[in-house]
CSV table of C-alpha atoms and ligand atoms in Angstrom, one decimal:
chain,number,residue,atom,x,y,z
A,94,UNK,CA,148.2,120.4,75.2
A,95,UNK,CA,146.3,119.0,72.5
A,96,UNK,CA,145.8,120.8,69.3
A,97,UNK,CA,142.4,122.2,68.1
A,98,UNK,CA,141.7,119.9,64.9
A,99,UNK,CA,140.2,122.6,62.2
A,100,UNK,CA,137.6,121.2,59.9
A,101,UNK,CA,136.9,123.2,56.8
A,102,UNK,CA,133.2,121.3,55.4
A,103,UNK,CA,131.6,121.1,52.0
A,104,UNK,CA,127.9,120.4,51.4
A,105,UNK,CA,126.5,120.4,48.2
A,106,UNK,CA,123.9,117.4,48.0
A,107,UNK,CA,120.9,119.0,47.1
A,108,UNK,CA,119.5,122.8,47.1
A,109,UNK,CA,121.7,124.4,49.2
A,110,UNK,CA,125.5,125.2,48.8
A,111,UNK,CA,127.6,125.6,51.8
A,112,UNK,CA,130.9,126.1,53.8
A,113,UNK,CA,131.5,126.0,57.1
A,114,UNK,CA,134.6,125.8,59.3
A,115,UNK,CA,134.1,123.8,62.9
A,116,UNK,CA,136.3,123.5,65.5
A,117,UNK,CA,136.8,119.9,67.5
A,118,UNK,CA,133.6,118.8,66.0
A,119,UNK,CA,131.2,121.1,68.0
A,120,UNK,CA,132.3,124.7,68.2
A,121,UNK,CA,130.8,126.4,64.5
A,122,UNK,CA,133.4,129.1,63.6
A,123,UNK,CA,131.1,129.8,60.7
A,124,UNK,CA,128.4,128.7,59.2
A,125,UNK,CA,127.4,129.8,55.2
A,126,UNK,CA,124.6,128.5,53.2
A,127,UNK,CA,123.8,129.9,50.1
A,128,UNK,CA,119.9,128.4,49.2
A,129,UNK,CA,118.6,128.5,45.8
A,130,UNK,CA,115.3,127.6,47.2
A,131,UNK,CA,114.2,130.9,45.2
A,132,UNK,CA,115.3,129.5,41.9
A,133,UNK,CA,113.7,126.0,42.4
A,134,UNK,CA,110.4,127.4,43.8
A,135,UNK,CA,109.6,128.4,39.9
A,136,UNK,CA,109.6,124.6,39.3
A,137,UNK,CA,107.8,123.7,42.3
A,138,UNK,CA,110.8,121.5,43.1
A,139,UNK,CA,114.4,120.9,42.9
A,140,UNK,CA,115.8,121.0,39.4
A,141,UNK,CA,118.9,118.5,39.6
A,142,UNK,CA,120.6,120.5,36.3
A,143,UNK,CA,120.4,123.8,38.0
A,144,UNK,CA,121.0,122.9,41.4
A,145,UNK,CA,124.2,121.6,39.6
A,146,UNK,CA,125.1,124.7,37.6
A,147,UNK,CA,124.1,127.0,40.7
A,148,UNK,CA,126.7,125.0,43.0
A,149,UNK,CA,129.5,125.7,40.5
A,150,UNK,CA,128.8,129.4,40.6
A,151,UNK,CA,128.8,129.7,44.1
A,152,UNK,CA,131.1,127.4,45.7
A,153,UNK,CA,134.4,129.1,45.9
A,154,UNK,CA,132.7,132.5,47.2
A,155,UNK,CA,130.8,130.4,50.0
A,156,UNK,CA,134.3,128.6,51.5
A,157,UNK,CA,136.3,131.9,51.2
A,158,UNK,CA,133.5,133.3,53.2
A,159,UNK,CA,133.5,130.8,55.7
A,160,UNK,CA,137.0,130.8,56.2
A,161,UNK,CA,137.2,134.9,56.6
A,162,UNK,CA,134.7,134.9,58.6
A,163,UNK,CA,136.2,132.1,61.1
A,164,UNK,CA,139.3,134.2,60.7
A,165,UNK,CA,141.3,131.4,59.3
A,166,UNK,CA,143.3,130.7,56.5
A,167,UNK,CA,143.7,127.5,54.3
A,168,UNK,CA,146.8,127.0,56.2
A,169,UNK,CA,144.7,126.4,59.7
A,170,UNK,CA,142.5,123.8,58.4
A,171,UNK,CA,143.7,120.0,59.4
A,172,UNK,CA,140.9,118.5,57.2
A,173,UNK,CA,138.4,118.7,54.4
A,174,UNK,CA,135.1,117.1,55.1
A,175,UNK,CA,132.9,117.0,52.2
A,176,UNK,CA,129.4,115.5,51.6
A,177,UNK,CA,129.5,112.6,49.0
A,178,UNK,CA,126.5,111.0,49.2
A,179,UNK,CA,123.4,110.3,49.1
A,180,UNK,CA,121.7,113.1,47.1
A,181,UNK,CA,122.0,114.4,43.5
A,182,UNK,CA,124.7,112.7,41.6
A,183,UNK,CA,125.8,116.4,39.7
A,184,UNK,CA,125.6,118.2,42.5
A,185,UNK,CA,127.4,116.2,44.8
A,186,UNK,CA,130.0,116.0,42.1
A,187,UNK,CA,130.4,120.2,43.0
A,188,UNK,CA,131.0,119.2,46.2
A,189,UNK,CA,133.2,116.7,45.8
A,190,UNK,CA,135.6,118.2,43.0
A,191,UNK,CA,136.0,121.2,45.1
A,192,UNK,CA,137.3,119.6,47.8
A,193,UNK,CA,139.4,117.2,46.1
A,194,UNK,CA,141.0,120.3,44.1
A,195,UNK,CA,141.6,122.1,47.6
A,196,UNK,CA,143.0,118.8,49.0
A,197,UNK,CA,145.9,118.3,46.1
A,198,UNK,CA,146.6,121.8,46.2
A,199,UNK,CA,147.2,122.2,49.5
A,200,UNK,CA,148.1,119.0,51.0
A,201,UNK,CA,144.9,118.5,53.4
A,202,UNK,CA,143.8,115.4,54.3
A,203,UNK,CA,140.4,114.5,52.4
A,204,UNK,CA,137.1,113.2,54.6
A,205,UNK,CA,134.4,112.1,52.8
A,206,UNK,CA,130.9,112.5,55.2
A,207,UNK,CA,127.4,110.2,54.7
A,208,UNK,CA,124.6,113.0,54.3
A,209,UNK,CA,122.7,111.5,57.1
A,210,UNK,CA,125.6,111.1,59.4
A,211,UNK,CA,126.6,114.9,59.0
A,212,UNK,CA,122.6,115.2,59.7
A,213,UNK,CA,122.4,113.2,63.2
A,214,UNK,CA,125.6,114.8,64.3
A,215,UNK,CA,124.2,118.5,64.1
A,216,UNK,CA,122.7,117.1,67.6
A,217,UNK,CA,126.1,117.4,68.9
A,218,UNK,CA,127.1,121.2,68.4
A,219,UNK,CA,124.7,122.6,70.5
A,220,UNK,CA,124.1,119.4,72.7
A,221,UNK,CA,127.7,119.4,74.2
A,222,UNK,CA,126.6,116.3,76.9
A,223,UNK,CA,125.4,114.1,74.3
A,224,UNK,CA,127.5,111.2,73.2
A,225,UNK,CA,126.4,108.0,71.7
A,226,UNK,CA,124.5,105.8,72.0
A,227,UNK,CA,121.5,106.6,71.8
A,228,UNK,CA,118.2,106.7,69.2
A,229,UNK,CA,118.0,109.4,66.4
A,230,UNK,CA,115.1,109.8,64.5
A,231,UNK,CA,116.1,111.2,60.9
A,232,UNK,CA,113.2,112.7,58.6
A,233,UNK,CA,114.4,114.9,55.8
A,234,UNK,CA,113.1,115.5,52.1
A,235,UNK,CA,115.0,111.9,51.2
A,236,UNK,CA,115.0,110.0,54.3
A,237,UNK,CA,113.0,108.9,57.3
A,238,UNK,CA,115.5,107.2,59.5
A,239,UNK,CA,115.3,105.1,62.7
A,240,UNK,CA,118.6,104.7,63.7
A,241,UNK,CA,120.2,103.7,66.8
A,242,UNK,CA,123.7,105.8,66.8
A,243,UNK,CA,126.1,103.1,68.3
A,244,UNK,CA,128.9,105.1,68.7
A,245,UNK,CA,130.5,107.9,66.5
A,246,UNK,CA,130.7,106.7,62.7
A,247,UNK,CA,128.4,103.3,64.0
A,248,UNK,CA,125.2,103.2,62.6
A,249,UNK,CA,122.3,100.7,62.9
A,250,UNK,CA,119.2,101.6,61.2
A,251,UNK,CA,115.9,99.9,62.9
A,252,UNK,CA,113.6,101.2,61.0
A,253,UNK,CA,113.1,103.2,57.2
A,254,UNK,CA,110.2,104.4,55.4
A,255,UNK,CA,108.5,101.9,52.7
A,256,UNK,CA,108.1,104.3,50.6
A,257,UNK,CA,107.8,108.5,50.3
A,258,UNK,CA,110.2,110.5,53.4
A,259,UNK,CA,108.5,112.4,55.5
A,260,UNK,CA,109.7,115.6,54.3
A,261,UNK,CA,108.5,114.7,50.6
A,262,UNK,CA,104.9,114.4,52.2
A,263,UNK,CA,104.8,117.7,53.2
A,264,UNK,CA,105.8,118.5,49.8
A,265,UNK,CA,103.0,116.7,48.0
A,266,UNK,CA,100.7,117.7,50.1
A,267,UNK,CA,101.3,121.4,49.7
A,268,UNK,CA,101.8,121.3,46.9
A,269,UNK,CA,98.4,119.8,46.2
A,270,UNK,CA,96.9,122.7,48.6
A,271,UNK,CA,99.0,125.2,46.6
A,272,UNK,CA,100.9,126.1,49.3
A,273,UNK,CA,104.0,125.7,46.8
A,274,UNK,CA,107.4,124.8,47.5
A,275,UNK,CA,108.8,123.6,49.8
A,276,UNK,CA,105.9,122.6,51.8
A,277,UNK,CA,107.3,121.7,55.1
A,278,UNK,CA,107.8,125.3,56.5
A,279,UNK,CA,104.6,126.5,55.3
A,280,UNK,CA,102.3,123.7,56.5
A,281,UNK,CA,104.2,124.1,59.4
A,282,UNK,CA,102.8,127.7,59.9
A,283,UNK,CA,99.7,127.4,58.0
A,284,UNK,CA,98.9,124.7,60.8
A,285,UNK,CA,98.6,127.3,63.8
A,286,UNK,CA,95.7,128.2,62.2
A,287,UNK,CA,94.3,125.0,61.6
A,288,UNK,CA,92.1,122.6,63.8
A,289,UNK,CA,94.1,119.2,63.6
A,290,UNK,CA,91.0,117.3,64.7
A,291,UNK,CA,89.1,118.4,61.7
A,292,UNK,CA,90.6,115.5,59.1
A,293,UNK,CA,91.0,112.0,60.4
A,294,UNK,CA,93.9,110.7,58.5
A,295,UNK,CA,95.1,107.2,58.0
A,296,UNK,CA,98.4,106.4,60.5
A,297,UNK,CA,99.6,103.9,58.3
A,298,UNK,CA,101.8,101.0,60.3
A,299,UNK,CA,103.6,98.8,58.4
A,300,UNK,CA,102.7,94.8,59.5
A,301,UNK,CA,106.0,93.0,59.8
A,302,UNK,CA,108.2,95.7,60.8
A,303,UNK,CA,107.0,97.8,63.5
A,304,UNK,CA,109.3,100.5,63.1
A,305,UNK,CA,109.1,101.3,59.4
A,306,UNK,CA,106.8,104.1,57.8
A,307,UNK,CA,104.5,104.3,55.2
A,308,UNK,CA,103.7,107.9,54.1
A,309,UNK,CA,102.4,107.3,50.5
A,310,UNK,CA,99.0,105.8,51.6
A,311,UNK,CA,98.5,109.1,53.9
A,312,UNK,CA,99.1,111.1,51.1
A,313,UNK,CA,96.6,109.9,48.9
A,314,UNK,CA,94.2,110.2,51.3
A,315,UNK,CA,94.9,113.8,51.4
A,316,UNK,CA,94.5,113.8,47.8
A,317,UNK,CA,91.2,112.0,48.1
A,318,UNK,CA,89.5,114.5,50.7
A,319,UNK,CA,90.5,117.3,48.5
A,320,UNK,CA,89.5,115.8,45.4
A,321,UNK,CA,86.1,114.7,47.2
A,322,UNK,CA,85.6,118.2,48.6
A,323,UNK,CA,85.9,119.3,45.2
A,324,UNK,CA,83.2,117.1,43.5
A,325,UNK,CA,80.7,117.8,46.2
A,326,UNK,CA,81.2,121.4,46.3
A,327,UNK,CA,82.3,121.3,49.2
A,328,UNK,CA,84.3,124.1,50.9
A,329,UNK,CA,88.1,123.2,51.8
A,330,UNK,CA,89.8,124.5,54.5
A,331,UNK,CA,93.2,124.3,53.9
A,332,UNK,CA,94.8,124.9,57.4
A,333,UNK,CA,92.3,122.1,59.0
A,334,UNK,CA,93.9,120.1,56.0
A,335,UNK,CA,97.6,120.9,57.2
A,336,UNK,CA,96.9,120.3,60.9
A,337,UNK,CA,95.5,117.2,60.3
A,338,UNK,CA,98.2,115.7,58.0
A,339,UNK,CA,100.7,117.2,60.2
A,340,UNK,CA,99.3,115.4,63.2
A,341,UNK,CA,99.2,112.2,61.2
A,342,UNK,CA,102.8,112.1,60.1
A,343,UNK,CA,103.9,113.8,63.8
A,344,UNK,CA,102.0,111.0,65.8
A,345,UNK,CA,103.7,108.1,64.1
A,346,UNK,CA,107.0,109.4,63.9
A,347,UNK,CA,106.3,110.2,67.6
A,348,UNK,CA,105.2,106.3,68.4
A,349,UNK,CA,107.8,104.9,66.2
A,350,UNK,CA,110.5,106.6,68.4
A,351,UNK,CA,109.0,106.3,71.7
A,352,UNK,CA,108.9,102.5,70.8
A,353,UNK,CA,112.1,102.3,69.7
A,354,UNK,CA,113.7,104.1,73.1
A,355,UNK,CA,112.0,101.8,75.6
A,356,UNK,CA,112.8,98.3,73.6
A,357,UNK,CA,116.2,99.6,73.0
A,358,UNK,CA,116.6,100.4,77.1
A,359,UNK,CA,117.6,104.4,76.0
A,360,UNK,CA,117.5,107.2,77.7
A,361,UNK,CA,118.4,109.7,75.2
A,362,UNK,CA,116.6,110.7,71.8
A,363,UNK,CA,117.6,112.8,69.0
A,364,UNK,CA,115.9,114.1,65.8
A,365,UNK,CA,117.6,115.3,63.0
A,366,UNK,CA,116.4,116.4,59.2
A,367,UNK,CA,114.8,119.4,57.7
A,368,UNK,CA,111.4,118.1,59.3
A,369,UNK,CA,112.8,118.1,62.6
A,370,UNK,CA,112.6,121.5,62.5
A,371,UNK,CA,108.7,121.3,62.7
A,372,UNK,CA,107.3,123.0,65.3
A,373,UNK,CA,104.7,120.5,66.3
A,374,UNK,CA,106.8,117.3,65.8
A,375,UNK,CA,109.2,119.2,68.4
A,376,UNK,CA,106.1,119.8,70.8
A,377,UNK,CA,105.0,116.3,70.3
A,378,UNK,CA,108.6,114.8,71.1
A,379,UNK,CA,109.1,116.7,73.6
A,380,UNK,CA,106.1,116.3,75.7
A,381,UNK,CA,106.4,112.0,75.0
A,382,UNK,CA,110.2,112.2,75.9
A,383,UNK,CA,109.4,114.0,79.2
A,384,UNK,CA,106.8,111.5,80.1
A,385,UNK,CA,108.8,108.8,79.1
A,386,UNK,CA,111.8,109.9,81.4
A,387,UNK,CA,114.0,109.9,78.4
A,388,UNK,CA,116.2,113.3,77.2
A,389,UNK,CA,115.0,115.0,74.1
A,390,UNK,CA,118.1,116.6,71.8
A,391,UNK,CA,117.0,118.6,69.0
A,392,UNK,CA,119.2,120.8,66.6
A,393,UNK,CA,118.3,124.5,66.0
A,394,UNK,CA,116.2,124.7,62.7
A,395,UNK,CA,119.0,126.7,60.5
A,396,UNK,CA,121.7,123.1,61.5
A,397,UNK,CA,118.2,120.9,61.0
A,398,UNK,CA,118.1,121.6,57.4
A,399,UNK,CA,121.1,121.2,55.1
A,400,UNK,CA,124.1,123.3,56.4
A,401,UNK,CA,127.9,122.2,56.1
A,402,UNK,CA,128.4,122.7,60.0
A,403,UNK,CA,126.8,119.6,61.2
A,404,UNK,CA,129.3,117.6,57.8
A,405,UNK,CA,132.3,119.5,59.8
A,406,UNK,CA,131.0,117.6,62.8
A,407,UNK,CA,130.5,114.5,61.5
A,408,UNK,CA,133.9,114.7,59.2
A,409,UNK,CA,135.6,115.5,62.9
A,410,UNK,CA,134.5,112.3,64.1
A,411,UNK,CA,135.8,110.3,61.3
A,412,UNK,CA,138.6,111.9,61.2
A,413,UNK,CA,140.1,111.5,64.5
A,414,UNK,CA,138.9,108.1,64.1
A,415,UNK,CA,142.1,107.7,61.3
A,416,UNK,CA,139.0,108.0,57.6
A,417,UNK,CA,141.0,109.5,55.1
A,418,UNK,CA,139.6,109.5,51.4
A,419,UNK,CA,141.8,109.9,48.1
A,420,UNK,CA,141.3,111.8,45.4
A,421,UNK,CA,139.1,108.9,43.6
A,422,UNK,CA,136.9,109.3,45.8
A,423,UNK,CA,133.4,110.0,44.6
A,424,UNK,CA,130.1,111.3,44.4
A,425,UNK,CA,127.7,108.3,45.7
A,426,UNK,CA,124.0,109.3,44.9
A,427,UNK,CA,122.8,106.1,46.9
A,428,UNK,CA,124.9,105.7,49.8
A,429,UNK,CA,123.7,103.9,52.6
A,430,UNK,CA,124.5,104.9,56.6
A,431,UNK,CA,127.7,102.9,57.6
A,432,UNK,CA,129.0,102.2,54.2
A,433,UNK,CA,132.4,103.3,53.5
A,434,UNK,CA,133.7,104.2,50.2
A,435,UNK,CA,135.6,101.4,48.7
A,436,UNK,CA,137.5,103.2,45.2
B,786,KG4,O1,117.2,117.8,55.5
B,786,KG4,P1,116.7,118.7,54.4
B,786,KG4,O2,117.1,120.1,54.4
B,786,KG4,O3,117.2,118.1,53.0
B,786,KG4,C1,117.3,116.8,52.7
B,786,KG4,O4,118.3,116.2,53.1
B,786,KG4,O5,116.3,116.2,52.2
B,786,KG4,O6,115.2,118.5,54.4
B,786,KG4,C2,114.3,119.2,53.5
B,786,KG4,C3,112.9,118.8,53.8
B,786,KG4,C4,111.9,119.3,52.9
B,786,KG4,O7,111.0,118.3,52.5
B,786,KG4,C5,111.2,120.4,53.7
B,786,KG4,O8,109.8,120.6,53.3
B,786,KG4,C6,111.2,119.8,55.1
B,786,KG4,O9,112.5,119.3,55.1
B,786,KG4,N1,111.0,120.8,56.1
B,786,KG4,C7,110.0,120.8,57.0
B,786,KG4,C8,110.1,122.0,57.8
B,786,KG4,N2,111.3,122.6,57.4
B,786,KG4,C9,111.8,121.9,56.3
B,786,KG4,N3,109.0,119.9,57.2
B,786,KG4,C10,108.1,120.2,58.1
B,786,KG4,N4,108.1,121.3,58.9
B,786,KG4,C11,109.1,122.2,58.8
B,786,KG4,N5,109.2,123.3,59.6
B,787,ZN,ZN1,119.6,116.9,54.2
């Protein structure tokens, strides 16, 4: 019989430090994230030096929780999977350091994982059907990704945003409502309340490159109608605001990946991100995908945002497809999707 390959995973790219420990790629044994979203709120953003400092403090309690809680030892794991880009370069390096110390010590093969790979394969621990190929749509606080996912580890990105993610929208924009940070969730929510008709918003398209994204000109416009509002006295109402951006951004990404499936001949789409996790981009998707004959995969919100379960997935994948780092491997702050580290 084949032996259960044990992933013990690292992820310490941005905000959030976590463990996990995931079984042939898509059973979670356990799952910790430690968020210092608290910390960072104070700021209104992420501070790179504290995320930094925070990781170090927290790092060795998070993987000896995720391994008692999988009820395995260091002993059980086969490999070390271990975010090293993109993100921030210090607290990658956490990351990074960690598992390379674990690795020596114990003799475990090393993994290094792309961000955004450990992202799109969240879709397969609770989608247990889906196998590539098919489209993914990535849109976290960094990245808004077209990609079509060729096969495990093969990546083809069709289209990128020009300029701000998607997720970094939300943030601007409430932060300029004072919704604080981070903005996603709480747009998300403050939009139930909001008429979505109220605003109408740009939908930028990019000319030459139908499925790249522009997000920076929407913003402004949100900017402008509240600045606008202000100057004529007028009164703001900041869920109609949120609905309407949110309706923007969703009916773009929506379009963008609708085109992509039926030129690309797919019947499968996934979404993957912290802004996957919206409640109306879900809706949205959901509702094209079903009229477009074509199967919607979406992770659960807790594996949309940044968790080390879906970088035990990934690092599964590349692993039993013979990817073994050495200890000079390092933290990448701009790593693209598909490029492997070279030393
Ligand atoms: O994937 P992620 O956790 O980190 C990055 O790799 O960037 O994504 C974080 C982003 C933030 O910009 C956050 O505001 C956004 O995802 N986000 C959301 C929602 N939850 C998180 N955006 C819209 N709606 C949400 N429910
Ligand atoms: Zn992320």
């Amino acid at each position: 019989m084949k032996k259960d390959v044990l992933i013990l995973a690292i992820e310490s790219s941005c905000d959030e430090t976590a463990a996990a420990v995931v079984k042939n790629g898509r059973e979670v044994l356990s799952n910790i994230i430690s968020s210092q979203i608290d910390l960072h709120k104070l700021y209104g953003g992420v501070v790179p030096e504290i995320a930094s400092r925070k990781h170090i403090e927290k790092i060795n309690q998070v993987i000896e929780e995720a391994l008692s809680e999988a009820q395995v030892t260091l002993d059980d794991i086969d490999a070390i999977g271990v975010t090293y880009g993109p993100g921030l370069v210090g607290a990658l390096l956490v990351g990074v350091a960690e598992a390379k110390a674990i690795s020596y010590a114990r003799k475990i093969p090393l993994v290094g994982v792309h961000h955004i790979e450990g992202h799109i394969s969240a879709n397969y621990i609770e989608n247990k059907d889906l196998e590539p190929p098919f489209a993914c749509l990535v849109v976290s606080g960094g990245h808004t990704h077209l990609v079509v996912v060729e096969d495990y580890g093969k990546y083809r990105i069709i289209g990128k945003t020009r300029d701000d993610a998607a997720g970094e929208a939300f943030d601007k924009v409430a932060r300029a409502i004072g919704l604080g940070y981070p903005g996603g969730p709480k747009i998300d929510r403050l939009s139930k309340e909001g008429n979505a008709e109220a605003i109408r918003f740009p939908k930028a398209h990019v000319a030459d490159a139908p499925y790249d994204f522009s997000f920076s000109g929407l913003k402004s416009a949100v900017l402008n109608y509240l600045n606008g509002c202000k100057m004529k006295g007028e009164n703001i109402v900041e869920a109609d605001v949120a609905a309407s951006f949110q309706k923007a951004v969703t009916d773009v990404l929506v379009e963008h990946a609708m085109m992509a499936v039926k030129e690309y001949g797919f019947d499968k789409l996934a979404i993957a991100g912290g802004v996957a996790s919206n409640s109306t981009l879900r809706g949205a998707m959901q509702e094209a995908c079903e009229k477009n004959h074509v199967k919607f995969y979406h992770p659960s919100p807790i594996l949309c945002t940044d968790n080390a379960a879906m970088i035990g997935a990934a690092a599964y994948y590349e692993f039993i497809n013979g990817v073994r780092h050495g200890l000079d491997l390092n933290a990448v702050p701009n790593l693209k999707l598909g490029e492997r580290y070279e030393g």
